[in-house]
Coordinates of C-alpha atoms in Angstrom, one line a residue:
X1 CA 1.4 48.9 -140.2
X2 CA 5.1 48.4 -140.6
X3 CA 7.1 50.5 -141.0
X4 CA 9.2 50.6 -144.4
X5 CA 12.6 50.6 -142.7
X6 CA 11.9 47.2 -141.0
X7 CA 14.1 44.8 -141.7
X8 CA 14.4 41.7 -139.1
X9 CA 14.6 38.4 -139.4
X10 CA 13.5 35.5 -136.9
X11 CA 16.1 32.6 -136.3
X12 CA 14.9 29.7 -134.7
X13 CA 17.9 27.7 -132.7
X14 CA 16.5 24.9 -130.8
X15 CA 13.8 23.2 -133.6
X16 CA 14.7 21.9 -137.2
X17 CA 12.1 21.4 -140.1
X18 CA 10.2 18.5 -139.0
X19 CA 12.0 17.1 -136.4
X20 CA 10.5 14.3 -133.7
X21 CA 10.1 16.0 -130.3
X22 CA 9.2 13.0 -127.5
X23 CA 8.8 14.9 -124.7
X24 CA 6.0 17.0 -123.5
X25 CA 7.2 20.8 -122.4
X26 CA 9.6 22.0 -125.3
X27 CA 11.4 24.8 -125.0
X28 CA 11.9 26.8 -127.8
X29 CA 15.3 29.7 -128.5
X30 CA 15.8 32.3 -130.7
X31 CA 16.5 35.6 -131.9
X32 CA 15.6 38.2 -134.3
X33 CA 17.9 40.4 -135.9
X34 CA 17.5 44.0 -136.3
X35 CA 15.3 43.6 -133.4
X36 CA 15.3 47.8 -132.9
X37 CA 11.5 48.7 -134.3
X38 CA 9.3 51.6 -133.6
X39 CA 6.1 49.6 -134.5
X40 CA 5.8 46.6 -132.4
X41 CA 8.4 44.9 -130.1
X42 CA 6.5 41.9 -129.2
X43 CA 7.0 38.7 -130.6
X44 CA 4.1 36.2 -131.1
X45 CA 3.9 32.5 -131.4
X46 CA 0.4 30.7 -132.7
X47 CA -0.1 26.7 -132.7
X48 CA -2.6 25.0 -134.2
X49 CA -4.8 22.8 -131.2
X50 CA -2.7 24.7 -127.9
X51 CA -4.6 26.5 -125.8
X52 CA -3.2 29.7 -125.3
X53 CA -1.9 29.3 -121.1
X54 CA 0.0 26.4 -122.5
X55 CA 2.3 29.0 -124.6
X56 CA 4.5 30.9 -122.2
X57 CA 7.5 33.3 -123.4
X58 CA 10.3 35.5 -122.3
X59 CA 9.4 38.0 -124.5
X60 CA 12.1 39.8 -126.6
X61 CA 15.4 41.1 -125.5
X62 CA 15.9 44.3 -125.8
X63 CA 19.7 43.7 -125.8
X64 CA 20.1 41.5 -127.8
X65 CA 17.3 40.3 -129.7
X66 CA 16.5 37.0 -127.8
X67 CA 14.0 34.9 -126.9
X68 CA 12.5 31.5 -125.8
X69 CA 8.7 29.5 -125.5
X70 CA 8.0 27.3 -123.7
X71 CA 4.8 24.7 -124.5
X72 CA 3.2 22.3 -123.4
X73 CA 2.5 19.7 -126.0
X74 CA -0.3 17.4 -124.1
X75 CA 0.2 13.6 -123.8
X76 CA -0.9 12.6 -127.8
X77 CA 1.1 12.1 -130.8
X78 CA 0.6 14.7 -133.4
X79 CA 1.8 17.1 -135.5
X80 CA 2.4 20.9 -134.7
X81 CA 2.9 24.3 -137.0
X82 CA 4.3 26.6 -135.1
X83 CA 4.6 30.0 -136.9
X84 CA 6.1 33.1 -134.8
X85 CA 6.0 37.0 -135.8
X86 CA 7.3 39.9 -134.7
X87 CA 6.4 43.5 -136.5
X88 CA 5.7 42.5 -140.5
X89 CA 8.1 39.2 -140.2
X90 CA 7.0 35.7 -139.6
X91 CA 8.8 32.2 -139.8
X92 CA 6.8 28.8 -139.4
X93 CA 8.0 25.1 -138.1
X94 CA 6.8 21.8 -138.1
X95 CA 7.6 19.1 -135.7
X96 CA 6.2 16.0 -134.9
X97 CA 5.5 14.6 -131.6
X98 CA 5.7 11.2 -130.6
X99 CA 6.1 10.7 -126.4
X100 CA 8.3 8.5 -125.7
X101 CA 8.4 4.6 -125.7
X102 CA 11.1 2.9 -123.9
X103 CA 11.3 -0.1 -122.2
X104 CA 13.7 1.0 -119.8
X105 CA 11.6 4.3 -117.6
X106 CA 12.0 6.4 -114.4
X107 CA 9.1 5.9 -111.6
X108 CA 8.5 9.1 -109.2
X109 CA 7.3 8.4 -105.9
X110 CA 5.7 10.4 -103.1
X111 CA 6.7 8.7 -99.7
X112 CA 4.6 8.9 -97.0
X113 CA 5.7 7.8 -93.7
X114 CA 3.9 4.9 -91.5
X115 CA 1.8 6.9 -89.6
X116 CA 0.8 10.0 -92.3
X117 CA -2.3 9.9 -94.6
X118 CA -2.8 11.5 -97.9
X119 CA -4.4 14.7 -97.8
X120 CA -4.9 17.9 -99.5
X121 CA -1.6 18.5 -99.2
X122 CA -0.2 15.3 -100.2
X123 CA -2.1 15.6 -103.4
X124 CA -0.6 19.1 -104.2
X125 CA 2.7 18.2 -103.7
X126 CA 2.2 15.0 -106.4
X127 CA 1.6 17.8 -109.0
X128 CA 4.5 19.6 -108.4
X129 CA 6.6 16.5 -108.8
X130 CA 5.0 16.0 -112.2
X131 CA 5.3 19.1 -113.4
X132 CA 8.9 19.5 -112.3
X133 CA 9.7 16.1 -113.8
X134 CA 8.4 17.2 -117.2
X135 CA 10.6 20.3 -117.1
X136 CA 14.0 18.7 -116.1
X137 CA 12.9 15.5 -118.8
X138 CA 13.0 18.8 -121.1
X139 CA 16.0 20.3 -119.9
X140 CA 17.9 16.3 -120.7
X141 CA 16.7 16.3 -123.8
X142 CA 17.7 20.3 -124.5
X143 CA 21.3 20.2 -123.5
X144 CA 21.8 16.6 -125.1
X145 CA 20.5 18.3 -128.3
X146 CA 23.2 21.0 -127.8
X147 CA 26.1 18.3 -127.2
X148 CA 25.0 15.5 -129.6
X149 CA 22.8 16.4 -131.4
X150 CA 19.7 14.4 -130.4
X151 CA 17.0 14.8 -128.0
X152 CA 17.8 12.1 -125.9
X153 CA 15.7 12.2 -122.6
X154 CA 14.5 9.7 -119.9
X155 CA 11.1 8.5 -120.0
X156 CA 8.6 8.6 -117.3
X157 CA 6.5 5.2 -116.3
X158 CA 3.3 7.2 -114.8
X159 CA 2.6 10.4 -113.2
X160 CA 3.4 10.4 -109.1
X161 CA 2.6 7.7 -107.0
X162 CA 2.1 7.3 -103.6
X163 CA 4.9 4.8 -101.5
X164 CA 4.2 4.1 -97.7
X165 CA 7.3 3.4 -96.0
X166 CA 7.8 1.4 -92.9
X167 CA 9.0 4.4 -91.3
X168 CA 7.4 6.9 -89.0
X169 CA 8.0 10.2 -89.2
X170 CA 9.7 10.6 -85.8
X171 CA 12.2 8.0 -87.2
X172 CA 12.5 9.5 -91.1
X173 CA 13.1 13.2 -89.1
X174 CA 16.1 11.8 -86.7
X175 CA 17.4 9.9 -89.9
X176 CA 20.4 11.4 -92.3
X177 CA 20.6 11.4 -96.0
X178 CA 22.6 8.4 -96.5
X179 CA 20.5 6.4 -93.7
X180 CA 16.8 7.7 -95.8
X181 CA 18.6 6.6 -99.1
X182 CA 19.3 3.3 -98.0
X183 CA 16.2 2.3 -96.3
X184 CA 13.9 3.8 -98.7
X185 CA 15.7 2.0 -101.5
X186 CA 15.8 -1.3 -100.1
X187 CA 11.5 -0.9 -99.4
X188 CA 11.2 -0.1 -103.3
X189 CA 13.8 -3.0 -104.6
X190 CA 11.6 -5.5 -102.0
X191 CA 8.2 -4.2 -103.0
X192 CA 6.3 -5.0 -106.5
X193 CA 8.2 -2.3 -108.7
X194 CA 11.5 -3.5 -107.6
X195 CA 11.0 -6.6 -109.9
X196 CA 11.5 -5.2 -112.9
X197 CA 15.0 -4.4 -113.4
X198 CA 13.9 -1.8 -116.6
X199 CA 12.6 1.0 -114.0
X200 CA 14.8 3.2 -111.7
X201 CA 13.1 5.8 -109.3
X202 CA 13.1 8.9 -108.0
X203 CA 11.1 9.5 -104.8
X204 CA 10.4 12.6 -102.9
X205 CA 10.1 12.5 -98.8
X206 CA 6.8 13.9 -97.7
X207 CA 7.3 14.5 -94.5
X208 CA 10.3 16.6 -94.9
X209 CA 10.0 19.5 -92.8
X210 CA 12.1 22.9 -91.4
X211 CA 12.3 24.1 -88.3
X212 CA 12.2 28.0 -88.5
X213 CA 10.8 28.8 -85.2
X214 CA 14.5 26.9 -83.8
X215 CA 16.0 29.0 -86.5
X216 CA 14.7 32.1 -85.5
X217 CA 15.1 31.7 -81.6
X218 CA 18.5 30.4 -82.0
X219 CA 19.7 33.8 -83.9
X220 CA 21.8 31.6 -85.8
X221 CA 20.7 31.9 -89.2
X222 CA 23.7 30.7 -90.8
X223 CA 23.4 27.7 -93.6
X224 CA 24.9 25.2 -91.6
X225 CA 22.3 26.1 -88.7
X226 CA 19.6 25.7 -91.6
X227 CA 20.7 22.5 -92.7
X228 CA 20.6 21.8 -88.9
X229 CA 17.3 22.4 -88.7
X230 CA 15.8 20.7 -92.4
X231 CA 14.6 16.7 -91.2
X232 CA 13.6 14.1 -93.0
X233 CA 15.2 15.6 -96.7
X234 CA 17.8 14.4 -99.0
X235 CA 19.2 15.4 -102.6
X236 CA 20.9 11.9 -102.8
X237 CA 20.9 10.1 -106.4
X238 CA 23.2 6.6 -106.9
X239 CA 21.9 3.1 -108.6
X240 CA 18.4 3.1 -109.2
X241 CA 16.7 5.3 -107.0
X242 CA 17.3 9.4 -106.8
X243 CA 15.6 10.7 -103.5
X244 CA 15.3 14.5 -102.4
X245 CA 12.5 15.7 -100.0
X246 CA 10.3 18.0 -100.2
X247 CA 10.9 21.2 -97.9
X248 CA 11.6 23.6 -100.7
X249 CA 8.3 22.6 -102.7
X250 CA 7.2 25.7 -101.0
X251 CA 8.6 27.9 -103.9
X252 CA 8.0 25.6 -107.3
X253 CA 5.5 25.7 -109.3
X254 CA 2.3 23.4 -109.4
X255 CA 1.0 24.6 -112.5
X256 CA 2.5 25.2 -115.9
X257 CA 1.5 28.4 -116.2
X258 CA 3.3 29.4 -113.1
X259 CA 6.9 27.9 -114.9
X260 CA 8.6 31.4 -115.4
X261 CA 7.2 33.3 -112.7
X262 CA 8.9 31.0 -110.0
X263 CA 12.1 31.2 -111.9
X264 CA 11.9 35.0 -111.5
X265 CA 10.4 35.4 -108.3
X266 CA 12.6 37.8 -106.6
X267 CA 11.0 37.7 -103.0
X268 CA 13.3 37.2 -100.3
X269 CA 13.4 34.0 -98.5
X270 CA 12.1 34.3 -94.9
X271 CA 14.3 32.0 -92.9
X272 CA 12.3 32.2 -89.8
X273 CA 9.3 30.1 -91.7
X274 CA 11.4 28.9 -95.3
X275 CA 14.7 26.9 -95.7
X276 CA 17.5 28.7 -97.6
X277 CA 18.9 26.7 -100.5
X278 CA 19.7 29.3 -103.2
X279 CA 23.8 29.4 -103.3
X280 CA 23.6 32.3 -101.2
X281 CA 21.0 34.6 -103.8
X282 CA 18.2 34.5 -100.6
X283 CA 15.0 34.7 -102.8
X284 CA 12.5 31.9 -104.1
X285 CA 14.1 32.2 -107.9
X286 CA 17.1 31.3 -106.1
X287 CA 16.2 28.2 -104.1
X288 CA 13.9 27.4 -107.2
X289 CA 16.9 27.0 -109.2
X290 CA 19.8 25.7 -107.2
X291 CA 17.2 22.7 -105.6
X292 CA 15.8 21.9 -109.5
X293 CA 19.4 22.2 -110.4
X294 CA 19.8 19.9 -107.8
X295 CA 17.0 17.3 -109.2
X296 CA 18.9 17.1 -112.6
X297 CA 22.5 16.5 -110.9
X298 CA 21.1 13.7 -108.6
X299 CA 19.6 12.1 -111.2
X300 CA 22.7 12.0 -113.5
X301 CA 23.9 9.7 -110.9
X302 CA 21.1 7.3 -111.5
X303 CA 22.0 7.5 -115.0
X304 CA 25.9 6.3 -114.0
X305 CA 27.4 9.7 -114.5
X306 CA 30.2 10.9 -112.2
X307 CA 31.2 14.1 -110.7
X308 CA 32.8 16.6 -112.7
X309 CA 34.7 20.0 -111.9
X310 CA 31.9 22.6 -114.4
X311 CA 28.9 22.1 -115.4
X312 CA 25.4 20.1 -114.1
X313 CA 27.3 17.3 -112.7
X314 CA 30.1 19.6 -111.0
X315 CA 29.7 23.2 -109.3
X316 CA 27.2 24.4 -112.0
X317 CA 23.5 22.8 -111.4
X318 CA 22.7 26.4 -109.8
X319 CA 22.0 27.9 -113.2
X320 CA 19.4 26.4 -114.7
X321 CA 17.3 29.3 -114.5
X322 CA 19.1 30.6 -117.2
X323 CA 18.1 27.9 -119.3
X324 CA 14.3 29.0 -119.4
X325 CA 14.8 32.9 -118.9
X326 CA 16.7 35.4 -120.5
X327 CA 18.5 36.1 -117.5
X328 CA 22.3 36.7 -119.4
X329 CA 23.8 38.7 -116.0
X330 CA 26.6 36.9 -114.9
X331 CA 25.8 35.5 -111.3
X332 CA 28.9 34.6 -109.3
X333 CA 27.5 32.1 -107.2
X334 CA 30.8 30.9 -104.4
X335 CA 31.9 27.4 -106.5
X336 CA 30.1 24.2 -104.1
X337 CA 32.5 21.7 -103.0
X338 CA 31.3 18.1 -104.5
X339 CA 32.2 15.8 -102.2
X340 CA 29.8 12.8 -100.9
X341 CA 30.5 9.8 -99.0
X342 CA 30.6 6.8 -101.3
X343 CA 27.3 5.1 -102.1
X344 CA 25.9 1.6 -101.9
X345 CA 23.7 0.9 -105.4
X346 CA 20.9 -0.9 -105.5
X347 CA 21.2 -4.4 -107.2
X348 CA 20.0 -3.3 -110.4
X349 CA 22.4 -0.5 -111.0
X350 CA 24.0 -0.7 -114.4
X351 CA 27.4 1.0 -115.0
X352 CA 29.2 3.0 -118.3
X353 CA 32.7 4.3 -119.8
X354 CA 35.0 6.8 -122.8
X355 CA 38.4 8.7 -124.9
X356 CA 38.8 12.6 -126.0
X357 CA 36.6 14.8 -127.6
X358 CA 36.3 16.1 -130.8
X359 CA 36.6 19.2 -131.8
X360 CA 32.8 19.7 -132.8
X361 CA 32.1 18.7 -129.5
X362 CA 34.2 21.3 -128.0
X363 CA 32.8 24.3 -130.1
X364 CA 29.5 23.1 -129.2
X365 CA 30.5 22.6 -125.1
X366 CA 32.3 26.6 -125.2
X367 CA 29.3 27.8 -126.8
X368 CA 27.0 26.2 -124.4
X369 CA 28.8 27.5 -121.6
X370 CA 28.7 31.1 -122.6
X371 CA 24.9 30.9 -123.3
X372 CA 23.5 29.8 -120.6
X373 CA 26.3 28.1 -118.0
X374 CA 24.0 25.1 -117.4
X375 CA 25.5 22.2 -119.4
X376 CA 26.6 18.5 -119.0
X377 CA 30.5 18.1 -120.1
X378 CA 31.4 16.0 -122.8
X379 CA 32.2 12.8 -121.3
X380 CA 28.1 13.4 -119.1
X381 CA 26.9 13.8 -122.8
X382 CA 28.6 10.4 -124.4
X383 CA 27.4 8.5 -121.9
X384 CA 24.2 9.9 -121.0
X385 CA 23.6 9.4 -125.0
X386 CA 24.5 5.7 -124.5
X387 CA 22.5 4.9 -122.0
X388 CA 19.8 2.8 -122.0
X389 CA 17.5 4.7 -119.6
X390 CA 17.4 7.7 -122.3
X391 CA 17.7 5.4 -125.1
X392 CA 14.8 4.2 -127.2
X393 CA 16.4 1.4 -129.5
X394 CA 17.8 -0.3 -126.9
X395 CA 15.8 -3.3 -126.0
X396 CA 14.9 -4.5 -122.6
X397 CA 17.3 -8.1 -123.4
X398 CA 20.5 -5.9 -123.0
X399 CA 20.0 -6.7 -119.3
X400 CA 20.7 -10.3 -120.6
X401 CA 23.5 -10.1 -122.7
X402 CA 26.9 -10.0 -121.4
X403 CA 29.8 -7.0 -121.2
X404 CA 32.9 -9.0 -119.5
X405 CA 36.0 -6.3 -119.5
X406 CA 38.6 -7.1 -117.1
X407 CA 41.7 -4.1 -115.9
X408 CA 45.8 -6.0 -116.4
X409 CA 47.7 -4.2 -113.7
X410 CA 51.1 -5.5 -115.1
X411 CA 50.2 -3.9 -118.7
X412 CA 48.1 -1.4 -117.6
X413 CA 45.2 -2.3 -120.4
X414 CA 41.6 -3.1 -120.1
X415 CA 40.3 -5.6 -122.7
X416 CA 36.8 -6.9 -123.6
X417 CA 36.3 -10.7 -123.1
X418 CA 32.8 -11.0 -124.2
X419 CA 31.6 -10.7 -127.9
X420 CA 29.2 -8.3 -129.3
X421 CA 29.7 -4.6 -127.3
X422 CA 33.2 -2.5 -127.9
X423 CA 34.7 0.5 -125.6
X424 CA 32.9 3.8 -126.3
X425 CA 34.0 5.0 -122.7
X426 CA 36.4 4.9 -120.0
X427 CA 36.8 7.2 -116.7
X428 CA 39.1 7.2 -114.0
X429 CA 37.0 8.3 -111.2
X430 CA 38.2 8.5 -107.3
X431 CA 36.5 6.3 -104.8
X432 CA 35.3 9.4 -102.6
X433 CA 33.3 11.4 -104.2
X434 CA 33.3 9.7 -107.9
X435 CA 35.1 12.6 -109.3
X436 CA 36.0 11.8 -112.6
X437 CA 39.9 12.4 -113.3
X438 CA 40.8 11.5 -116.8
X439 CA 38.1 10.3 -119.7
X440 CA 38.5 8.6 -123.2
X441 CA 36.4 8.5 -125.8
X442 CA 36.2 5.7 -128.2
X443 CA 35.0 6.2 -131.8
X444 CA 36.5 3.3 -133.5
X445 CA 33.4 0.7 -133.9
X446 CA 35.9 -2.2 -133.0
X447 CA 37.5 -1.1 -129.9
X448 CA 38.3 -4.1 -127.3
X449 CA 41.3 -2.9 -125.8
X450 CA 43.0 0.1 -124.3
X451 CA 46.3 0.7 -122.5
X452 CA 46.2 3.7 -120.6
X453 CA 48.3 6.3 -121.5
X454 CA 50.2 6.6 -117.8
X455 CA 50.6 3.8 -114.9
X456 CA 48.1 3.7 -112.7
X457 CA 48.9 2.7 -109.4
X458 CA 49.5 5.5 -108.2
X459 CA 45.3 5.6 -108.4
X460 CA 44.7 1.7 -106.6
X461 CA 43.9 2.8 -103.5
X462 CA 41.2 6.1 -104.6
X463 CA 40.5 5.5 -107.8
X464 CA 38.3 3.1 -110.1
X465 CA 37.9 3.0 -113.6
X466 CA 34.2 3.2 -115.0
X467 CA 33.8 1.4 -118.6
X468 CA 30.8 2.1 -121.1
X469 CA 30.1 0.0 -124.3
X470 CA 28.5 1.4 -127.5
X471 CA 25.5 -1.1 -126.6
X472 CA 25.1 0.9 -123.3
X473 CA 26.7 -1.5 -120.7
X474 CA 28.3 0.4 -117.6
X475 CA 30.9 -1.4 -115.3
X476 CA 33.0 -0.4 -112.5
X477 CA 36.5 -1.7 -112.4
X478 CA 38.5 -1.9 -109.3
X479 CA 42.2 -1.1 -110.0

């Protein structure tokens, strides 16, 4: 029994009364004050028609009161009443779930070289790319919420399928990121996906394999040596295709149940049989998070985003195991240098553009950066929530209608010349590495022209300018 003295309170953050969820793992925050209690320190959440393995928590903070769930929804539409308790105290939501339905989607492949076959192995690895999918599909739709509030996400076209490349494994092992993107994106534009223009991919390599026993009698266990020494994988996203292999598969999970385990899993990476990509933290949790990190950066450049300085796009895809734990210690990761040779896009790539933020959006950008360091800046968030890819109300005809804007050098002003879509955003982005310089947002619903603030030839010869409309269009804009 309770005792008299008690006196919390549960606070949900992350659901509202009703609200539509489309997308199948939610993940759930909170926090319940006065949180100190001699009777029970467990909190408890019951849904109607979810099996109990398909409920997995944090628990309860002991510093702070804190916690999160994460659940698995299923595949149907239906309603859900969640109610949660800890000690005497309970608080109840409803939601509604609808999965999405887009016409514009995401299609994850598993490529197999020439001369490989499916086996167990193959088969295992397919479920870990589902499973992963459905958690960073989450994640979108989670720190969109935070920045814009709406659960914007992309939406997935079938579970993992398998793509035989031309290749052989000798020849995807000798090949280097750039060289695997290419090919491998020019087999799925040419084969019978590649004909509709309203899917983009994301494929996984295999084959991808690490050479420990090198490693290990080479002595040289530094990361470059380790990179050395990882063939056939890329973490490589641009135009419509996002492709990453699979040599670090070896520490995600397959099944959901196995979610927050991996992201805590504090055994030490053995480099004489496991590749190394943790930032320097050297256990599973680490490589878990820094390579699913990875997954959500690459395919922001799929969705036309840019590089930025902070945040998933820039130095700060590392964290995102601090978006599903309570993990609140500061980890001072050394800051990654984002640089990348520039990128050829498939035919089918689709571009985007902004002004300034307001100040809601910066309170809400500050306060997601002290929660959890795992966030997309402001000028990620406008256009990812323009986008058609993460859109649902945008129709699959936008790829017919027109958005003409053209750059005046002599009066340093970008205009609109077709009829219909207006300037939500504009970037100034450098030809190297697609860093984005300046930004401008847009809110006026009329918005055809804009003179930039400062002369810009200084920027011809490393910069471009990237243009978004309010319908979703994306252009790039040689200066």
């Amino acid at each position: 029994m309770a005792s008299f003295f008690c006196r919390h309170q549960i606070n949900i953050l992350s659901l509202k009364e009703n609200e539509i969820v489309n997308h199948q793992i939610l993940l759930i925050k909170g926090y319940v004050e006065s949180y100190e209690c001699l009777i029970n320190s467990v909190i408890n959440l019951q849904v109607l028609n979810i099996a109990n393995d398909k409920i997995l928590t944090t628990g309860i903070s002991q510093t702070n009161g804190q916690f999160k769930f994460l659940v698995d929804l299923g595949l149907n539409d239906s309603a859900f009443f969640f109610k949660f308790t800890y000690c005497s105290t309970s608080v109840t939501k409803s939601i509604q779930y609808q999965p999405l339905r887009s016409e514009f989607k995401v299609l994850p492949f598993l490529v197999l070289a020439q001369d490989e076959s499916v086996d167990e192995q193959t088969e295992v690895n397919q479920s870990i790319v589902d499973l992963n999918l459905l958690l960073v599909q989450s994640v979108y739709a989670d720190k969109l919420r935070e920045a814009v509030k709406a659960r914007y996400t992309f939406e997935l076209l079938e579970q993992c399928k398998i793509f035989h490349s031309e290749l052989s494994k000798e020849e995807i092992w000798n090949s280097n990121e750039n060289e695997l993107w290419q090919f491998i994106a020019q087999e799925l534009l040419n084969s019978e996906w590649g004909k509709n223009k309203c899917i983009k991919f994301i494929a996984f390599i295999n084959c991808s394999k690490y050479e420990g026993l090198e490693v290990e009698k080479s002595g040289n266990f530094s990361y470059a040596n380790i990179k050395k020494h990882t063939r056939g994988h890329a973490a490589l996203g641009g135009g419509g295709l996002a492709l990453f292999g699979s040599v670090y598969f070896y520490c995600w999970p397959r099944y959901f149940h196995e979610v927050l385990k991996c992201f805590q899993n504090q055994q030490p990476v053995n480099l004489c049989k496991e590749p190394d990509e943790s930032n320097y933290r050297k256990t599973w949790a680490g490589v878990y998070a820094s390579t699913l990190g990875a997954l959500c950066h690459e395919l922001g450049h799929i969705f036309d985003l840019g590089h930025t300085q902070n945040g998933i796009m820039g130095t700060g895809f590392d964290f995102i195991n601090r978006v599903f734990t309570l993990n609140t210690a500061t980890e001072h990761l050394p800051e990654r240098i984002v640089v990348r040779e520039e990128q050829k896009e498939l035919p089918t790539t689709r571009l985007t553009r902004f002004k300034k933020p307001a100040n809601g959006f910066l309170d809400n950008y500050r306060q997601q950066k002290k929660n959890d360091s795992f966030y997309f800046t402001i000028n990620c968030a406008i256009i990812l929530a323009h986008h058609p890819w993460l859109r649902q109300d945008i129709q699959s005809d936008f790829l017919n209608s027109e958005f003409q804007v053209n750059y005046y050098a002599h009066t340093n002003t970008i205009k609109v010349q077709s009829a219909g879509p207006v300037l939500k955003c504009v970037e100034i982005r450098c030809r190297a590495n697609s860093l984005v310089k300046e930004w401008y947002e847009f809110k006026d619903s009329a918005t055809l022209t804009f003179t930039f603030p400062r002369l810009l030839n200084g920027f011809r010869a490393t910069h471009y300018i990237f243009v978004m409309s309010d319908k979703g269009h994306a252009k790039r804009i040689d200066i």
